[in-house]
mmCIF file of C-alpha atoms in Angstrom:
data_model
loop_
_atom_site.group_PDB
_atom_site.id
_atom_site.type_symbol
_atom_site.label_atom_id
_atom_site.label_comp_id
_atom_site.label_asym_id
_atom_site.label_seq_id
_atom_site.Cartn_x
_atom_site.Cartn_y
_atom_site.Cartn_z
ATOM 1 C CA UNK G 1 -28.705 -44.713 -77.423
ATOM 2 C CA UNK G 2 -32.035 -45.221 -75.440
ATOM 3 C CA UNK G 3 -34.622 -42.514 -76.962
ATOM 4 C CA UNK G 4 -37.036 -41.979 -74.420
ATOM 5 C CA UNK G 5 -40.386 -42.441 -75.709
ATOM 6 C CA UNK G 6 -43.419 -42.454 -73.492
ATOM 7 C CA UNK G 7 -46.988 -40.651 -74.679
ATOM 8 C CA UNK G 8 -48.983 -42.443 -72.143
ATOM 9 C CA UNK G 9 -49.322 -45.011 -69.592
ATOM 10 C CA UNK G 10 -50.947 -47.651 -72.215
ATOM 11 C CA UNK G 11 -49.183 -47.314 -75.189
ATOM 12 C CA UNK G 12 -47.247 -50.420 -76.470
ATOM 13 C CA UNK G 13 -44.158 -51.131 -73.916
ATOM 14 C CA UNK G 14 -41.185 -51.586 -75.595
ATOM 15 C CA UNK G 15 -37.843 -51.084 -73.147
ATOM 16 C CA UNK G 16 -38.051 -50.986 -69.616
ATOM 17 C CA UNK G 17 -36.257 -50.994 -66.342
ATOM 18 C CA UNK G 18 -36.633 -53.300 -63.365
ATOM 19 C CA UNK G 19 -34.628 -53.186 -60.128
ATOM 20 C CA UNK G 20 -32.633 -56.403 -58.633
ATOM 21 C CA UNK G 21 -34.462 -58.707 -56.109
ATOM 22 C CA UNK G 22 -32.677 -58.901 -53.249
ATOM 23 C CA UNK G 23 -33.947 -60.501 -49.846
ATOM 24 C CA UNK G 24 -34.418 -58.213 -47.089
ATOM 25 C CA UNK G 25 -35.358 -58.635 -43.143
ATOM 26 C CA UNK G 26 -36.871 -55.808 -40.749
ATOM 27 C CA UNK G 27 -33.600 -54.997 -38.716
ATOM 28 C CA UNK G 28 -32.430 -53.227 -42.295
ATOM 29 C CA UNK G 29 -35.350 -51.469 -42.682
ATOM 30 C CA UNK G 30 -35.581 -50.219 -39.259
ATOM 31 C CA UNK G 31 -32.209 -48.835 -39.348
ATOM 32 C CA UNK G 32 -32.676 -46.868 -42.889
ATOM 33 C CA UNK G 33 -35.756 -45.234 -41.195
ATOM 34 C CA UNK G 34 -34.396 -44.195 -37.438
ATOM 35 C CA UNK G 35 -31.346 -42.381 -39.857
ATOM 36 C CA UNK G 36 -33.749 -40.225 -41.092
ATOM 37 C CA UNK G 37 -37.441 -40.474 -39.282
ATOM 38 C CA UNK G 38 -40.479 -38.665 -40.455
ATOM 39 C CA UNK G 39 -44.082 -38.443 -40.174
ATOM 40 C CA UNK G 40 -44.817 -39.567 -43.094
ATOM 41 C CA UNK G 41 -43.853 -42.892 -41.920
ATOM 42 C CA UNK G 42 -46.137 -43.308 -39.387
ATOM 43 C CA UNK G 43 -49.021 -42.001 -41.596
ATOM 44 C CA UNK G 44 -47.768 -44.334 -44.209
ATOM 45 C CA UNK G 45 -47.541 -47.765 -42.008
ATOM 46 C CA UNK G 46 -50.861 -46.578 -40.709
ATOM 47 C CA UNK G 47 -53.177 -46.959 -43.686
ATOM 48 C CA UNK G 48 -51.253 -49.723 -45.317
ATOM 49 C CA UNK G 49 -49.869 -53.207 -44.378
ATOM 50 C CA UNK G 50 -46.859 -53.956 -44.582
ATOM 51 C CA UNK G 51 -44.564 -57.288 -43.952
ATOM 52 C CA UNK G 52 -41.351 -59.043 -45.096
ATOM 53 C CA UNK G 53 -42.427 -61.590 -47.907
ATOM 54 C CA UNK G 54 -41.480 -65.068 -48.231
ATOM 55 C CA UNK G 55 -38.614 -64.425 -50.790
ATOM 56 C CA UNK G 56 -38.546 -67.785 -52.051
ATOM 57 C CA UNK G 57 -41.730 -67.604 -53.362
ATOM 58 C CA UNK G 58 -41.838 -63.445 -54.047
ATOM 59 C CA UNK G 59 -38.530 -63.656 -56.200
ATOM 60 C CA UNK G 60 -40.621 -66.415 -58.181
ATOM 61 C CA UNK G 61 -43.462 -64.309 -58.688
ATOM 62 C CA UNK G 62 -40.874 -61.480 -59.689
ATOM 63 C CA UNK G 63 -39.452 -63.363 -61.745
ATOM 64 C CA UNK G 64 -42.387 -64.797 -63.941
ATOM 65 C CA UNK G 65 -43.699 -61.026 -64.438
ATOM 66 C CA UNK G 66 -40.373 -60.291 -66.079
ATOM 67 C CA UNK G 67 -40.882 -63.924 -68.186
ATOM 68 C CA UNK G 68 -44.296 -62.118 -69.142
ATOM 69 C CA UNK G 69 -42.326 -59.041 -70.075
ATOM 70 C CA UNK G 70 -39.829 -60.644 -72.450
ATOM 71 C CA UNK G 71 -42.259 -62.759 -73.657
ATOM 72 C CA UNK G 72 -44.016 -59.926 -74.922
ATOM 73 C CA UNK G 73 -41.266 -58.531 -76.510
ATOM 74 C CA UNK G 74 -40.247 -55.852 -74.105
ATOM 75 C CA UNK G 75 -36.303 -55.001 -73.796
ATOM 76 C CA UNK G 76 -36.180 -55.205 -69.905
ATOM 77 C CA UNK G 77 -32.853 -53.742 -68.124
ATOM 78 C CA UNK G 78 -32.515 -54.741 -64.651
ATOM 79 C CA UNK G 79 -30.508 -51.557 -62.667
ATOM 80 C CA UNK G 80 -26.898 -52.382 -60.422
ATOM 81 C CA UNK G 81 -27.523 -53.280 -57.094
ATOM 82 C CA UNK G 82 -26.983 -50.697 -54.542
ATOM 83 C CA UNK G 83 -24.734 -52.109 -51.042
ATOM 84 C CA UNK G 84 -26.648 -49.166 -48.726
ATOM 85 C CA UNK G 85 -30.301 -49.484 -50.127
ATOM 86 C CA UNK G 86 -32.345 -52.737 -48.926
ATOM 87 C CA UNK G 87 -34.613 -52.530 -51.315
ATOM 88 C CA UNK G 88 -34.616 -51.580 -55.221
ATOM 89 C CA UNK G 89 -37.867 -53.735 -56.443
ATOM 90 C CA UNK G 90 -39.613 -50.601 -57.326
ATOM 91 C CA UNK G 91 -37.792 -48.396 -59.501
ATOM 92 C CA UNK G 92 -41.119 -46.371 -61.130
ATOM 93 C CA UNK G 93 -40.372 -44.042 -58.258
ATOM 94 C CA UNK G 94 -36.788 -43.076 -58.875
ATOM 95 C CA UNK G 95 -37.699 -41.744 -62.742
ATOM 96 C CA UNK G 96 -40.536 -41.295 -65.124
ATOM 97 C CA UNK G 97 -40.587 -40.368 -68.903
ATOM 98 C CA UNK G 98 -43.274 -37.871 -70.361
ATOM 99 C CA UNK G 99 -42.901 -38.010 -74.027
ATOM 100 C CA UNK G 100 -39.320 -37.670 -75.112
ATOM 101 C CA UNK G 101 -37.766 -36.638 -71.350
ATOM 102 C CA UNK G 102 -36.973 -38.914 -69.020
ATOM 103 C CA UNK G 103 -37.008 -36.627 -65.705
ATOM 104 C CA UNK G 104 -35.105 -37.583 -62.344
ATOM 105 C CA UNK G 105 -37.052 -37.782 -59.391
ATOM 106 C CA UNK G 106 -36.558 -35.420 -55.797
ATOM 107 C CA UNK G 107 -37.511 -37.882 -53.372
ATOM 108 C CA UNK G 108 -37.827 -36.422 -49.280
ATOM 109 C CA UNK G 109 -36.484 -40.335 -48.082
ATOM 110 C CA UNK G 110 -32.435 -40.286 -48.321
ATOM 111 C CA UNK G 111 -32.874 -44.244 -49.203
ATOM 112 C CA UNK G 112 -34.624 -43.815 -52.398
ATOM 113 C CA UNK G 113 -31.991 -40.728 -53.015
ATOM 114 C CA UNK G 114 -29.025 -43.145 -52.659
ATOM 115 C CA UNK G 115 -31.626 -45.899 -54.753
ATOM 116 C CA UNK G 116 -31.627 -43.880 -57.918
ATOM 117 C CA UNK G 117 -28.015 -43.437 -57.789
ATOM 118 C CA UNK G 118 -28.376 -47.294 -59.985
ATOM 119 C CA UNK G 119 -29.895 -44.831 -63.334
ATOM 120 C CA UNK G 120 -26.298 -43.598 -63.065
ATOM 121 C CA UNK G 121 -24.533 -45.843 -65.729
ATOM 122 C CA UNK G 122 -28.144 -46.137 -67.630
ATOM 123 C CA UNK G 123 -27.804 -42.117 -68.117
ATOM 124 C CA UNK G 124 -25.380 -42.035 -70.143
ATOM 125 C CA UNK G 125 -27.009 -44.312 -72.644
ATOM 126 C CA UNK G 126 -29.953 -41.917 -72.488
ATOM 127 C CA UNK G 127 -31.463 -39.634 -75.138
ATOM 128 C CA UNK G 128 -32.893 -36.782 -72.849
ATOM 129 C CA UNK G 129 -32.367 -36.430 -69.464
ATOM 130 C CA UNK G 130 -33.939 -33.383 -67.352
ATOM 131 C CA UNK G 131 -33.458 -33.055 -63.495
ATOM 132 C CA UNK G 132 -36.484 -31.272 -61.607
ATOM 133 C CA UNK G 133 -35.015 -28.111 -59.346
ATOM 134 C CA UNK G 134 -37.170 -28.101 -56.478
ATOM 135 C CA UNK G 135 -39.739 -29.542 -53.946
ATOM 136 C CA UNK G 136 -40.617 -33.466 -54.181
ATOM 137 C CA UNK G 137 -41.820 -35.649 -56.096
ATOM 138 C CA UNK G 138 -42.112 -39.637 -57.338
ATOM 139 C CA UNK G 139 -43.000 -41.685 -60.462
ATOM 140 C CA UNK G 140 -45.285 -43.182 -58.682
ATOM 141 C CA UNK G 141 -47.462 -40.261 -58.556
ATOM 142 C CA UNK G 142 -47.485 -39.305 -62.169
ATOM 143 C CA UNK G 143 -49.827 -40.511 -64.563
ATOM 144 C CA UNK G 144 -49.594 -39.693 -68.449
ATOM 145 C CA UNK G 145 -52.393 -39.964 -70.430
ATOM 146 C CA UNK G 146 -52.429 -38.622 -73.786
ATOM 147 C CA UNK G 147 -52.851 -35.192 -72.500
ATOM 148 C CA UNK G 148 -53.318 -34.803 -68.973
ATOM 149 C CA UNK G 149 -50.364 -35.511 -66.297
ATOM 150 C CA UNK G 150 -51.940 -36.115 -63.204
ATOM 151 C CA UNK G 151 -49.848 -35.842 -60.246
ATOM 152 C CA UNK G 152 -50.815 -37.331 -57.366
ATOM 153 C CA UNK G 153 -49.863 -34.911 -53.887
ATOM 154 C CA UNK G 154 -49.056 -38.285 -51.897
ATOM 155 C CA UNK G 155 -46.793 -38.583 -49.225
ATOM 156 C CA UNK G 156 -43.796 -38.523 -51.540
ATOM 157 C CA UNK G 157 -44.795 -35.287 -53.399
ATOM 158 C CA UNK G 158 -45.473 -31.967 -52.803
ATOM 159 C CA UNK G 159 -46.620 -28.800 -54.497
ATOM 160 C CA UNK G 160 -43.430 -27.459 -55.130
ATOM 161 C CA UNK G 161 -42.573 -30.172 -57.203
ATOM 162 C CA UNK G 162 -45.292 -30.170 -58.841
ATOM 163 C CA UNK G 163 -44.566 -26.502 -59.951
ATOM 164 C CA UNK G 164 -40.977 -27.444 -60.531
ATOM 165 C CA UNK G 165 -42.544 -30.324 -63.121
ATOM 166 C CA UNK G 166 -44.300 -27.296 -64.629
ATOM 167 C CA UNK G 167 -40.878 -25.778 -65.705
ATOM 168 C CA UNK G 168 -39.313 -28.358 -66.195
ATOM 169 C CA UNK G 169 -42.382 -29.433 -69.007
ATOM 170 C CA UNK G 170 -42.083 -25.596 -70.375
ATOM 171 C CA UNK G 171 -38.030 -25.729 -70.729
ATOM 172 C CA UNK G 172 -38.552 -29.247 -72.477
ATOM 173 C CA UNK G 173 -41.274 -28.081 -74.993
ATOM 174 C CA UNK G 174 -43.661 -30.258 -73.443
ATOM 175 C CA UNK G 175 -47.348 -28.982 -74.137
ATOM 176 C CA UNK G 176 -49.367 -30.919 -71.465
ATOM 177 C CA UNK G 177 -51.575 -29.930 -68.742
ATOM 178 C CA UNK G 178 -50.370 -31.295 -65.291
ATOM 179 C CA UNK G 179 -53.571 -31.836 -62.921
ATOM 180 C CA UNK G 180 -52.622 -31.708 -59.294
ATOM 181 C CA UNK G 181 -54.357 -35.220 -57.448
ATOM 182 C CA UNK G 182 -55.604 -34.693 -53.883
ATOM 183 C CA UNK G 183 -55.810 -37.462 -51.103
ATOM 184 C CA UNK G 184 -59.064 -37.564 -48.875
ATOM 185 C CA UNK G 185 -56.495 -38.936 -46.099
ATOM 186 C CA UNK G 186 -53.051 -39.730 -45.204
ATOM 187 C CA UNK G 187 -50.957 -42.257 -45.650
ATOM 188 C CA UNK G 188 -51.329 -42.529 -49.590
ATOM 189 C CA UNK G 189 -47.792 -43.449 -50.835
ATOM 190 C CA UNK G 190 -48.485 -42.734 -54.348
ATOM 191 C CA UNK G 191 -51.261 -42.574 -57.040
ATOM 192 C CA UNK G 192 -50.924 -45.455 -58.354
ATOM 193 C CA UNK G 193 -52.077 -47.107 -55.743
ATOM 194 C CA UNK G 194 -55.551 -45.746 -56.367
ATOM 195 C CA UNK G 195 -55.521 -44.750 -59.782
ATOM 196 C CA UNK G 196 -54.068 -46.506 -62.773
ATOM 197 C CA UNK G 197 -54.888 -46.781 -66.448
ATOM 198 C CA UNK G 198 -55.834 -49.946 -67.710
ATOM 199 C CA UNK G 199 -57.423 -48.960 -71.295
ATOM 200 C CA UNK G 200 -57.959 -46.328 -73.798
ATOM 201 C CA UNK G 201 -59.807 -43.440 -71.574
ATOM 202 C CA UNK G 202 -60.248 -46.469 -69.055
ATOM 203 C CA UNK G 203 -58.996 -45.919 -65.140
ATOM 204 C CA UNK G 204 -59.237 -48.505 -62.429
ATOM 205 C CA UNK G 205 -59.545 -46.011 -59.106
ATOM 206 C CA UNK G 206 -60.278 -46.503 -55.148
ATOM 207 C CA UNK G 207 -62.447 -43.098 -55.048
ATOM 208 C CA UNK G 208 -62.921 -43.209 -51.642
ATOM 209 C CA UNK G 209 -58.645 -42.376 -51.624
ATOM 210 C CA UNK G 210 -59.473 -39.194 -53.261
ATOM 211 C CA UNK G 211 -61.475 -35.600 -52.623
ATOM 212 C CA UNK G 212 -64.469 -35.636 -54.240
ATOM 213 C CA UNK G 213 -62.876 -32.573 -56.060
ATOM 214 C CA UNK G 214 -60.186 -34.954 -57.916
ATOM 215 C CA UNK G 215 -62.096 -37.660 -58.492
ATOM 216 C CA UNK G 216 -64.137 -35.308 -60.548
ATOM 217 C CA UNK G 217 -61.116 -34.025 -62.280
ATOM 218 C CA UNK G 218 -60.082 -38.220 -63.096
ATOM 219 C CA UNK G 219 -63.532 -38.366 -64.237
ATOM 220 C CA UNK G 220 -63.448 -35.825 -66.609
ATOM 221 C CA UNK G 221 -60.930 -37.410 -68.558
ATOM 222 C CA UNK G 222 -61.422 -41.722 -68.227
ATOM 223 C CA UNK G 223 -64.445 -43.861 -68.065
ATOM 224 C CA UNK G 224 -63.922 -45.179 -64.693
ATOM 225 C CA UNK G 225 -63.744 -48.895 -63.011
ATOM 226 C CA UNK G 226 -64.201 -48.878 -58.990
ATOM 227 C CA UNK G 227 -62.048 -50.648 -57.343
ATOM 228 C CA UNK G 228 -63.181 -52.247 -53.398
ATOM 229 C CA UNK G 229 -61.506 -51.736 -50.608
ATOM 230 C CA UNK G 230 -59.994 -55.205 -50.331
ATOM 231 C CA UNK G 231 -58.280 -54.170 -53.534
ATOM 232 C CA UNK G 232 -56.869 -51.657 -52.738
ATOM 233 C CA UNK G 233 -55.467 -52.629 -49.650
ATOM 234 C CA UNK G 234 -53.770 -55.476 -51.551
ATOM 235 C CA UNK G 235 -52.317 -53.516 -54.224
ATOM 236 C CA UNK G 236 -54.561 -54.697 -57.099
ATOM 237 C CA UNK G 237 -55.134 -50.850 -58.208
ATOM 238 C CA UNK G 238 -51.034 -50.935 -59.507
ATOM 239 C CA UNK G 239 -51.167 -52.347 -62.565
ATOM 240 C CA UNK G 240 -49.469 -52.592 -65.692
ATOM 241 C CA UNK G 241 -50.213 -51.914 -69.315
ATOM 242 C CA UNK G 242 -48.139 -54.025 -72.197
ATOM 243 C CA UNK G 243 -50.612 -52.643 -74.833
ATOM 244 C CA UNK G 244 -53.501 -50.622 -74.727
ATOM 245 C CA UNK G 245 -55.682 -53.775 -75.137
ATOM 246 C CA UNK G 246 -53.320 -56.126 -72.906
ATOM 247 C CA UNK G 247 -53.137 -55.239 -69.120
ATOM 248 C CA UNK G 248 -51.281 -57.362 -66.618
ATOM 249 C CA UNK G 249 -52.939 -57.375 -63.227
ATOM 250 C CA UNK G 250 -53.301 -58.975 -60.066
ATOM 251 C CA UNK G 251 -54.614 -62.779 -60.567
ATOM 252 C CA UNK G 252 -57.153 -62.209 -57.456
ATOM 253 C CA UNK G 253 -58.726 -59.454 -59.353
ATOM 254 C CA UNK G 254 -61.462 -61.367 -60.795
ATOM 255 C CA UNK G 255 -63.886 -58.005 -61.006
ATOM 256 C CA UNK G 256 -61.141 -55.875 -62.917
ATOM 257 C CA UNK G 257 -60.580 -59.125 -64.868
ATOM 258 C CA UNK G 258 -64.351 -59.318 -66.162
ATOM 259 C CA UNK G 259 -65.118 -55.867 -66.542
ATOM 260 C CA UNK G 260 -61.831 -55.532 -68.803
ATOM 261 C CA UNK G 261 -62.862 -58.861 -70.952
ATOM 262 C CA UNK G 262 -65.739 -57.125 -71.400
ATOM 263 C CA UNK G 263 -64.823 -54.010 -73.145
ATOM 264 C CA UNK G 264 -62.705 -56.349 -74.980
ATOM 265 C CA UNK G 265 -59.473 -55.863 -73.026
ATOM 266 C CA UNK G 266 -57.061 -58.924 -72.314
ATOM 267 C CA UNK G 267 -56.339 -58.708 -69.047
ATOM 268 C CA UNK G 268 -53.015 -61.045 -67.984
ATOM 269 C CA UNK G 269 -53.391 -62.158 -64.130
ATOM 270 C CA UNK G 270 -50.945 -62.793 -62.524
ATOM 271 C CA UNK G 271 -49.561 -63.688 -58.992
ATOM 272 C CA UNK G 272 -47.702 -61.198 -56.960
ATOM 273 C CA UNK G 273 -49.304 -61.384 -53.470
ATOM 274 C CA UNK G 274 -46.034 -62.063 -51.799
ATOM 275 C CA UNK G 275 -44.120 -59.773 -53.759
ATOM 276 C CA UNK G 276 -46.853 -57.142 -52.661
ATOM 277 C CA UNK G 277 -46.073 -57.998 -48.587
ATOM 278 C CA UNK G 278 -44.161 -54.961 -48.888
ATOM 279 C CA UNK G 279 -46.508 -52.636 -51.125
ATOM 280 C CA UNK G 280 -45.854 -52.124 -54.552
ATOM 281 C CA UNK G 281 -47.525 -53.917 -57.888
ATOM 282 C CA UNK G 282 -46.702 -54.174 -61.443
ATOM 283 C CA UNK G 283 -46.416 -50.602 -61.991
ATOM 284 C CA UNK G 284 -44.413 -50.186 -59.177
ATOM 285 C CA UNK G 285 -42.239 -52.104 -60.558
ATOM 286 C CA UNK G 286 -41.365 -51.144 -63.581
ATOM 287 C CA UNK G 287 -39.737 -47.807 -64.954
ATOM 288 C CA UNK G 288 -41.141 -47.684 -68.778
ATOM 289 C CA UNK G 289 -38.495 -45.932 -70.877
ATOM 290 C CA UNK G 290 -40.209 -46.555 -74.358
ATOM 291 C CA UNK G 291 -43.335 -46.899 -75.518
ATOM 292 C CA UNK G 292 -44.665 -46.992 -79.395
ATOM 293 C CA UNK G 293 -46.959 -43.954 -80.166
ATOM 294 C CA UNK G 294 -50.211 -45.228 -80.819
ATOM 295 C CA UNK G 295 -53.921 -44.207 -82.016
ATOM 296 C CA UNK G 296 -56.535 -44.949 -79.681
ATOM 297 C CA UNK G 297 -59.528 -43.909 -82.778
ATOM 298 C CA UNK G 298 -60.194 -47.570 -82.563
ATOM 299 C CA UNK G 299 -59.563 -48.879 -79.465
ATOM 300 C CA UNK G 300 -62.285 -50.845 -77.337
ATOM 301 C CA UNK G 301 -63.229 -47.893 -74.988
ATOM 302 C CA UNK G 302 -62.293 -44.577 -77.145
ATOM 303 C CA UNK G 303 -65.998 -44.048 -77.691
ATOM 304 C CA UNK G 304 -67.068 -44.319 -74.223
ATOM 305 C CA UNK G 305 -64.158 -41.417 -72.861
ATOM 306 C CA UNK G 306 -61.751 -39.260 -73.778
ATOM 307 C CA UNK G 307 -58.398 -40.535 -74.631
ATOM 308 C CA UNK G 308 -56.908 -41.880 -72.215
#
């Protein structure tokens, strides 16, 4: 039995969940998106670039972050492939866990509905599972930190899922505060592509993303790290905690790099420019499932924020 354990986004990682790496061409992609069309697409393809990687050289990327995983002791699952579903490389959005629940996402795209139809044999191994009864919304738009759940209202969530996490947080005996995240423009595919935690009370954001409104409410809560534009065009805002004081992140992000080191962070760089052709990043993905509970009294950046 899996018991889902996740108090935030930094705490040690312990078991996760990765989805296969299969290679994938345009004509696929194009067809999963004329069955079911939306706005959101255009909006989407709009403020972000996308292209087909090299997938000789993206599955090696993919394949040395999940080296880095095991290495550091993670139990990484990869999920069944799926015949109707092009791509499963980011399987944060089909799930997320918030302390002992691991909750099942409502996605509006059909293709990530028939995507997270891979959890299936992982559920039954599963300590607590909790579906969410209404409106939309991702793991890629939820961000625990030892408190706060901010939810990011991106393209893939709504509102009324936000209100349906709500009850779904009150019938679980979750005590948290969920902070609604909104986007200065559209286009925004989730939160963590502007907003990530990458220390103890430490965020690493592309404010110009969000109203000045939400940044202020992120602000309240983390010391902050700005993030350029370049970066977060090129997905270097998604990354990944192993540990509160080990982060693995984007080998081109030189300022995140120094500006962890500093605070006395290890920051792990590492490539995954062709894996991010067609967006995603570390966090992306992975789906956490465990994480140790941890005290951040002592951690590098505690003094300078609230917990994270």
């Amino acid at each position: 039995m899996i018991q889902i354990h996740n108090p935030n986004d930094i705490a040690p990682l312990k078991e996760v969940v990765i989805g296969p790496y299969k290679r994938f061409g345009w004509w696929p992609l194009i067809r999963e998106t004329l069955r079911s069309p939306s706005l959101s697409y255009a909006f989407y393809l709009s403020s972000n670039t996308v292209s087909i990687p090299n997938h000789d050289i993206a599955q090696r990327e993919h394949e040395q972050f999940v080296s880095v995983l095991r290495e550091a002791g993670v139990v990484v699952r990869t999920l069944e492939t799926i015949d109707d579903v092009s791509v499963q490389l980011y399987p944060r959005d089909i799930a997320f866990a918030v302390d002992d629940v691991l909750f099942l996402a409502r996605s509006v795209d059909p293709v990530r509905q028939r995507e997270q139809r891979a959890l299936i044999p992982l559920l039954a191994e599963v300590s607590r599972v909790v579906p969410l009864d209404d409106g939309h919304i991702e793991g890629g738009d939820v961000i625990v930190t030892d408190d706060i759940v901010f939810v990011g209202l991106s393209e893939a969530t709504d509102l009324k899922g936000v209100g349906s996490l709500r009850r779904a947080f009150a019938r679980a005996g979750i005590d948290r505060q969920i902070v609604p995240i909104e986007f200065s423009h559209r286009g925004v595919v989730h939160l963590d592509t502007k907003l990530t935690l990458v220390g103890p009370g430490l965020g690493y954001i592309y404010s110009p993303s969000l109203k000045p409104r939400s940044r202020e409410k992120v602000a309240e809560h983390l010391e902050l790290i700005e993030a350029s534009e370049t970066e977060a065009l090129a997905l270097m805002v998604n990354t990944l905690a192993l540990a509160p004081d080990r982060i693995v992140i984007d080998e081109r992000a030189t300022h995140l790099e120094r500006e962890l080191s500093s605070r006395g962070i290890t920051p792990v760089p590492l490539k995954f420019s062709e894996v991010t052709r067609f967006p995603g990043g570390f966090r992306c993905a992975t789906l956490p499932l465990v994480r140790s509970s941890t005290s951040t009294a002592d951690s590098p950046t505690a003094g300078s924020a609230q917990a994270n």
